[in-house]
mmCIF file of C-alpha atoms in Angstrom:
data_model
loop_
_atom_site.group_PDB
_atom_site.id
_atom_site.type_symbol
_atom_site.label_atom_id
_atom_site.label_comp_id
_atom_site.label_asym_id
_atom_site.label_seq_id
_atom_site.Cartn_x
_atom_site.Cartn_y
_atom_site.Cartn_z
ATOM 1 C CA MET A 1125 0.530 0.062 0.332
ATOM 2 C CA PHE A 1126 3.195 2.480 0.166
ATOM 3 C CA ALA A 1127 5.382 3.331 -1.932
ATOM 4 C CA PHE A 1128 7.545 6.257 -0.049
ATOM 5 C CA PRO A 1129 6.937 5.014 3.286
ATOM 6 C CA HIS A 1130 8.408 8.445 4.996
ATOM 7 C CA GLY A 1131 7.395 9.906 8.395
ATOM 8 C CA PHE A 1132 6.565 7.507 11.306
ATOM 9 C CA THR A 1133 5.170 7.763 14.475
ATOM 10 C CA VAL A 1134 2.500 5.533 17.569
ATOM 11 C CA ASP A 1135 0.567 7.579 19.139
ATOM 12 C CA ARG A 1136 -1.797 7.149 22.782
ATOM 13 C CA GLN A 1137 -4.082 4.194 21.820
ATOM 14 C CA GLY A 1138 -1.388 1.850 20.079
ATOM 15 C CA ASN A 1139 -2.462 3.337 16.474
ATOM 16 C CA VAL A 1140 0.199 3.495 14.255
ATOM 17 C CA TRP A 1141 0.869 6.636 11.791
ATOM 18 C CA ALA A 1142 2.722 5.981 8.408
ATOM 19 C CA SER A 1143 3.197 8.741 5.884
ATOM 20 C CA ASP A 1144 3.269 7.956 1.660
ATOM 21 C CA ALA A 1145 5.965 10.241 0.334
ATOM 22 C CA ASN A 1146 5.466 9.086 -3.211
ATOM 23 C CA ALA A 1147 5.763 11.980 -6.107
ATOM 24 C CA SER A 1148 6.481 9.606 -8.765
ATOM 25 C CA ASP A 1149 5.487 6.760 -11.344
ATOM 26 C CA THR A 1150 8.315 4.421 -9.655
ATOM 27 C CA VAL A 1151 10.732 4.026 -6.660
ATOM 28 C CA LEU A 1152 13.945 3.094 -7.265
ATOM 29 C CA GLY A 1153 13.228 1.485 -10.418
ATOM 30 C CA ILE A 1154 10.292 -0.135 -9.182
ATOM 31 C CA SER A 1155 6.402 0.566 -10.460
ATOM 32 C CA ALA A 1156 4.627 3.500 -7.809
ATOM 33 C CA LYS A 1157 1.086 2.440 -9.158
ATOM 34 C CA ASP A 1158 -0.939 -0.112 -7.443
ATOM 35 C CA SER A 1159 -3.244 -2.611 -9.733
ATOM 36 C CA ASN A 1160 -5.522 -0.296 -10.973
ATOM 37 C CA GLY A 1161 -2.718 1.871 -12.864
ATOM 38 C CA VAL A 1162 -2.562 4.259 -10.025
ATOM 39 C CA ARG A 1163 0.071 5.797 -8.717
ATOM 40 C CA ARG A 1164 0.299 5.934 -5.336
ATOM 41 C CA GLY A 1165 1.474 7.981 -2.618
ATOM 42 C CA GLU A 1166 0.830 11.947 -1.015
ATOM 43 C CA GLN A 1167 -1.087 10.570 1.878
ATOM 44 C CA VAL A 1168 -1.522 9.241 5.695
ATOM 45 C CA PHE A 1169 -2.511 6.342 6.971
ATOM 46 C CA LYS A 1170 -3.895 5.739 10.408
ATOM 47 C CA LEU A 1171 -3.695 2.092 11.470
ATOM 48 C CA SER A 1172 -4.389 0.425 14.435
ATOM 49 C CA PRO A 1173 -2.157 -1.673 15.631
ATOM 50 C CA ALA A 1174 -3.111 -4.686 13.732
ATOM 51 C CA GLY A 1175 -2.056 -3.077 10.870
ATOM 52 C CA LYS A 1176 -6.227 -2.423 9.688
ATOM 53 C CA VAL A 1177 -6.769 1.211 7.921
ATOM 54 C CA LEU A 1178 -8.572 3.804 10.238
ATOM 55 C CA LEU A 1179 -8.108 6.903 8.371
ATOM 56 C CA THR A 1180 -6.957 8.739 5.335
ATOM 57 C CA LEU A 1181 -5.910 11.501 4.702
ATOM 58 C CA GLY A 1182 -4.872 13.139 1.214
ATOM 59 C CA LYS A 1183 -5.785 11.816 -2.025
ATOM 60 C CA LYS A 1184 -4.672 8.476 -3.714
ATOM 61 C CA GLY A 1185 -1.583 9.619 -5.575
ATOM 62 C CA VAL A 1186 -2.377 13.372 -6.038
ATOM 63 C CA ALA A 1187 -1.031 15.951 -5.255
ATOM 64 C CA GLY A 1188 -1.435 19.641 -4.029
ATOM 65 C CA ASN A 1189 -1.878 22.680 -1.133
ATOM 66 C CA GLY A 1190 -5.295 22.395 -0.421
ATOM 67 C CA PRO A 1191 -7.021 21.405 2.294
ATOM 68 C CA ASP A 1192 -7.546 17.453 0.946
ATOM 69 C CA THR A 1193 -4.371 17.308 0.107
ATOM 70 C CA PHE A 1194 -0.908 16.263 0.238
ATOM 71 C CA ASP A 1195 2.046 17.541 -1.639
ATOM 72 C CA GLN A 1196 4.916 14.827 -0.093
ATOM 73 C CA PRO A 1197 3.704 14.830 4.204
ATOM 74 C CA SER A 1198 6.733 13.529 6.057
ATOM 75 C CA GLY A 1199 5.799 13.434 9.872
ATOM 76 C CA ILE A 1200 3.607 13.525 12.049
ATOM 77 C CA ALA A 1201 2.625 13.683 15.401
ATOM 78 C CA VAL A 1202 -0.727 13.666 17.711
ATOM 79 C CA ALA A 1203 -1.447 15.122 20.030
ATOM 80 C CA ARG A 1204 -3.272 14.346 23.286
ATOM 81 C CA ASN A 1205 -6.971 15.353 22.444
ATOM 82 C CA GLY A 1206 -6.293 13.304 18.553
ATOM 83 C CA ASP A 1207 -5.649 16.226 16.948
ATOM 84 C CA ILE A 1208 -3.395 15.707 14.076
ATOM 85 C CA PHE A 1209 -0.376 17.548 12.650
ATOM 86 C CA VAL A 1210 1.276 16.785 9.308
ATOM 87 C CA THR A 1211 4.260 18.636 8.083
ATOM 88 C CA ASP A 1212 3.753 18.758 4.747
ATOM 89 C CA GLY A 1213 7.951 19.545 3.718
ATOM 90 C CA HIS A 1214 9.183 17.213 0.996
ATOM 91 C CA GLY A 1215 7.100 18.885 -1.583
ATOM 92 C CA THR A 1216 6.535 22.866 -2.246
ATOM 93 C CA ASN A 1217 4.216 23.067 0.038
ATOM 94 C CA ASP A 1218 6.492 23.677 2.816
ATOM 95 C CA ARG A 1219 3.219 23.529 5.566
ATOM 96 C CA VAL A 1220 1.895 22.868 8.579
ATOM 97 C CA VAL A 1221 -1.421 20.773 8.144
ATOM 98 C CA LYS A 1222 -3.855 20.074 11.458
ATOM 99 C CA PHE A 1223 -6.443 18.271 11.250
ATOM 100 C CA SER A 1224 -9.146 16.849 13.971
ATOM 101 C CA ARG A 1225 -8.970 13.199 15.278
ATOM 102 C CA ASP A 1226 -11.959 12.288 13.072
ATOM 103 C CA GLY A 1227 -10.117 13.911 9.873
ATOM 104 C CA ARG A 1228 -11.208 17.251 9.603
ATOM 105 C CA PHE A 1229 -9.069 20.115 7.979
ATOM 106 C CA ILE A 1230 -8.662 22.559 10.693
ATOM 107 C CA LYS A 1231 -6.157 24.736 9.501
ATOM 108 C CA THR A 1232 -1.843 25.234 7.559
ATOM 109 C CA TRP A 1233 0.298 27.751 8.349
ATOM 110 C CA GLY A 1234 3.564 28.417 6.742
ATOM 111 C CA HIS A 1235 4.751 28.569 3.048
ATOM 112 C CA HIS A 1236 8.422 28.663 1.612
ATOM 113 C CA GLY A 1237 10.539 31.061 3.329
ATOM 114 C CA ALA A 1238 13.002 31.622 6.954
ATOM 115 C CA GLY A 1239 11.273 34.221 8.778
ATOM 116 C CA PRO A 1240 10.151 32.921 11.746
ATOM 117 C CA GLY A 1241 6.776 30.584 10.820
ATOM 118 C CA GLU A 1242 8.292 30.519 7.619
ATOM 119 C CA PHE A 1243 10.141 26.360 6.460
ATOM 120 C CA ASP A 1244 11.995 25.083 4.144
ATOM 121 C CA GLN A 1245 11.372 20.822 3.969
ATOM 122 C CA PRO A 1246 9.955 21.053 7.464
ATOM 123 C CA HIS A 1247 11.210 17.247 7.960
ATOM 124 C CA ASP A 1248 9.412 16.319 10.837
ATOM 125 C CA ILE A 1249 7.297 17.210 13.507
ATOM 126 C CA SER A 1250 6.806 15.937 17.563
ATOM 127 C CA ILE A 1251 4.592 16.501 20.159
ATOM 128 C CA GLY A 1252 5.319 16.276 23.566
ATOM 129 C CA GLY A 1253 6.354 18.122 26.681
ATOM 130 C CA SER A 1254 5.128 19.065 29.420
ATOM 131 C CA GLN A 1255 3.884 22.370 27.847
ATOM 132 C CA GLY A 1256 2.504 20.795 25.238
ATOM 133 C CA ARG A 1257 4.925 22.270 22.248
ATOM 134 C CA LEU A 1258 4.726 21.368 18.570
ATOM 135 C CA PHE A 1259 8.830 20.972 17.494
ATOM 136 C CA VAL A 1260 9.520 20.920 13.599
ATOM 137 C CA ALA A 1261 12.325 19.965 11.968
ATOM 138 C CA ASP A 1262 12.737 22.851 9.038
ATOM 139 C CA ARG A 1263 15.985 21.567 8.341
ATOM 140 C CA SER A 1264 17.314 22.970 4.737
ATOM 141 C CA ASN A 1265 16.869 26.272 7.661
ATOM 142 C CA ASN A 1266 19.330 24.732 9.721
ATOM 143 C CA ARG A 1267 16.352 24.819 12.873
ATOM 144 C CA VAL A 1268 13.921 23.776 14.934
ATOM 145 C CA GLN A 1269 10.353 25.666 15.230
ATOM 146 C CA VAL A 1270 8.933 25.808 18.415
ATOM 147 C CA PHE A 1271 5.275 26.598 18.528
ATOM 148 C CA ASP A 1272 1.268 26.547 20.173
ATOM 149 C CA GLN A 1273 -0.271 23.949 18.944
ATOM 150 C CA ASP A 1274 -2.890 26.846 16.880
ATOM 151 C CA GLY A 1275 0.239 27.205 15.228
ATOM 152 C CA ASN A 1276 1.000 30.736 17.132
ATOM 153 C CA PHE A 1277 4.824 30.643 16.520
ATOM 154 C CA ILE A 1278 7.437 30.113 19.438
ATOM 155 C CA ALA A 1279 10.983 30.272 18.632
ATOM 156 C CA ALA A 1280 13.504 29.283 16.054
ATOM 157 C CA TRP A 1281 17.314 27.225 17.310
ATOM 158 C CA THR A 1282 19.928 26.490 15.474
ATOM 159 C CA GLN A 1283 22.186 24.690 17.804
ATOM 160 C CA PHE A 1284 20.542 21.610 16.843
ATOM 161 C CA GLY A 1285 22.175 21.386 13.591
ATOM 162 C CA ARG A 1286 20.296 20.507 10.758
ATOM 163 C CA PRO A 1287 17.701 19.338 12.017
ATOM 164 C CA SER A 1288 15.735 15.451 9.796
ATOM 165 C CA ALA A 1289 14.143 14.477 12.652
ATOM 166 C CA VAL A 1290 12.985 15.691 16.096
ATOM 167 C CA PHE A 1291 11.191 13.587 19.503
ATOM 168 C CA VAL A 1292 10.301 15.638 22.463
ATOM 169 C CA GLY A 1293 10.207 12.854 25.633
ATOM 170 C CA THR A 1294 7.573 13.253 28.383
ATOM 171 C CA ASP A 1295 10.383 14.434 30.737
ATOM 172 C CA ASP A 1296 10.951 17.418 28.627
ATOM 173 C CA THR A 1297 14.281 16.049 26.695
ATOM 174 C CA LEU A 1298 14.431 17.218 22.678
ATOM 175 C CA TYR A 1299 16.037 14.083 20.557
ATOM 176 C CA VAL A 1300 17.076 16.087 17.254
ATOM 177 C CA SER A 1301 19.156 14.671 14.726
ATOM 178 C CA ASP A 1302 20.933 15.561 11.902
ATOM 179 C CA SER A 1303 22.266 13.386 8.872
ATOM 180 C CA GLN A 1304 23.409 16.208 5.970
ATOM 181 C CA SER A 1305 25.849 18.633 7.449
ATOM 182 C CA ASN A 1306 29.920 18.397 6.579
ATOM 183 C CA SER A 1307 31.905 20.858 5.614
ATOM 184 C CA THR A 1308 29.458 22.613 2.990
ATOM 185 C CA VAL A 1309 26.217 21.494 4.185
ATOM 186 C CA ASN A 1310 25.461 23.427 7.386
ATOM 187 C CA PRO A 1311 29.188 24.357 7.580
ATOM 188 C CA GLY A 1312 30.046 24.661 11.459
ATOM 189 C CA TYR A 1313 28.184 21.850 12.347
ATOM 190 C CA THR A 1314 27.960 17.521 13.657
ATOM 191 C CA ARG A 1315 26.110 15.211 12.142
ATOM 192 C CA GLY A 1316 24.887 13.302 15.114
ATOM 193 C CA ILE A 1317 22.097 13.101 17.663
ATOM 194 C CA THR A 1318 22.212 16.372 19.219
ATOM 195 C CA ILE A 1319 20.122 15.877 23.325
ATOM 196 C CA GLY A 1320 18.864 19.421 25.297
ATOM 197 C CA SER A 1321 15.238 20.712 27.140
ATOM 198 C CA ALA A 1322 12.107 21.556 25.371
ATOM 199 C CA LYS A 1323 11.428 23.838 27.867
ATOM 200 C CA ASP A 1324 14.408 26.107 26.546
ATOM 201 C CA GLY A 1325 16.539 24.379 23.688
ATOM 202 C CA SER A 1326 19.988 24.557 25.984
ATOM 203 C CA LEU A 1327 22.213 21.498 25.002
ATOM 204 C CA THR A 1328 23.059 18.773 26.819
ATOM 205 C CA ALA A 1329 24.203 16.142 24.986
ATOM 206 C CA PHE A 1330 25.628 14.464 21.496
ATOM 207 C CA ILE A 1331 26.041 11.870 20.082
ATOM 208 C CA PRO A 1332 27.602 11.631 17.005
ATOM 209 C CA ASP A 1333 26.974 9.923 13.329
ATOM 210 C CA PRO A 1334 29.027 6.932 13.992
ATOM 211 C CA ASP A 1335 30.058 7.231 9.676
ATOM 212 C CA LEU A 1336 31.269 10.669 10.820
ATOM 213 C CA ALA A 1337 34.827 10.598 8.800
ATOM 214 C CA ARG A 1338 32.847 10.222 5.899
ATOM 215 C CA ALA A 1339 30.394 13.440 5.749
ATOM 216 C CA ASP A 1340 31.868 15.057 2.917
ATOM 217 C CA VAL A 1341 31.433 11.821 0.244
ATOM 218 C CA ASN A 1342 28.451 10.400 1.671
ATOM 219 C CA ARG A 1343 25.245 12.859 1.164
ATOM 220 C CA ILE A 1344 23.454 11.378 3.510
ATOM 221 C CA SER A 1345 24.160 9.171 6.488
ATOM 222 C CA GLY A 1346 23.293 8.614 10.326
ATOM 223 C CA ALA A 1347 19.686 8.781 11.570
ATOM 224 C CA SER A 1348 17.008 10.161 9.387
ATOM 225 C CA GLY A 1349 13.989 9.325 12.781
ATOM 226 C CA ILE A 1350 14.571 9.210 16.490
ATOM 227 C CA VAL A 1351 12.392 8.586 19.679
ATOM 228 C CA ALA A 1352 12.631 7.645 22.121
ATOM 229 C CA ASP A 1353 11.261 6.109 25.158
ATOM 230 C CA ASP A 1354 10.451 6.810 29.148
ATOM 231 C CA LYS A 1355 13.987 6.135 30.698
ATOM 232 C CA GLY A 1356 15.948 7.653 28.042
ATOM 233 C CA THR A 1357 16.552 4.551 25.400
ATOM 234 C CA ILE A 1358 17.484 6.258 21.910
ATOM 235 C CA TYR A 1359 16.358 4.080 18.873
ATOM 236 C CA ALA A 1360 17.922 5.579 14.900
ATOM 237 C CA ALA A 1361 16.572 5.017 12.104
ATOM 238 C CA ASP A 1362 19.634 5.486 9.388
ATOM 239 C CA VAL A 1363 18.313 5.270 6.060
ATOM 240 C CA GLY A 1364 21.787 6.031 4.239
ATOM 241 C CA PRO A 1365 23.099 2.757 5.529
ATOM 242 C CA HIS A 1366 19.630 0.807 6.012
ATOM 243 C CA ARG A 1367 20.114 0.183 10.197
ATOM 244 C CA LEU A 1368 19.108 0.516 12.816
ATOM 245 C CA ARG A 1369 21.059 2.522 16.663
ATOM 246 C CA LYS A 1370 20.000 1.981 20.047
ATOM 247 C CA TYR A 1371 21.180 3.625 22.209
ATOM 248 C CA VAL A 1372 21.115 3.347 26.341
ATOM 249 C CA LYS A 1373 21.145 6.011 28.373
ATOM 250 C CA VAL A 1374 24.233 5.809 31.257
ATOM 251 C CA LYS A 1375 23.576 7.124 34.463
#
């Protein structure tokens, strides 16, 4: 059912949310069309823990910037009240789209740019912490942007590098992965996982990319997806090298 599965999260009821960012007839040389010849992609799915489709956002294979279409959706976050937030970020829309728990369009904010509340490839989104804020990996602007759940701009943090993924824990710890920085792309920052405070952006720890020595050769390496459990154990999805890493917090 997917051609280019991209974003992934699990809500408080154990439902799985995943985006299909496909915008092409083929992916890696393989047909991205279904048995009826319809292109797959441009959608977000809510699935039960058993894999049953419970809700679908977007139109299959149709790109757009309306209330019911995406242009390569990337990340997904689900609030405590069930509201759904999608970063419409791998295409040209450069926006966040908000839906109610039943999939009704509520609002959208953002467009291409580098100012507060503007985006250049919003690649991932996470919600949580004691303040229930939204954290957006505004990747090509080399910053994490912070919003309230109505889309009001709060802050922009550049100290986390060039973020591919963001995750905020229940203890207000913010985890950000940078899988692209090197000597020419966002120079001065090091690829890896940066850990800090979701309250004020202060930094507490850094895990370097295991392929750091080849950062100038590899366009992308290290974690493009990231999550952590309540114990601070970190799981990193390395898209370039096709692997999963686990880090256990040492006291």
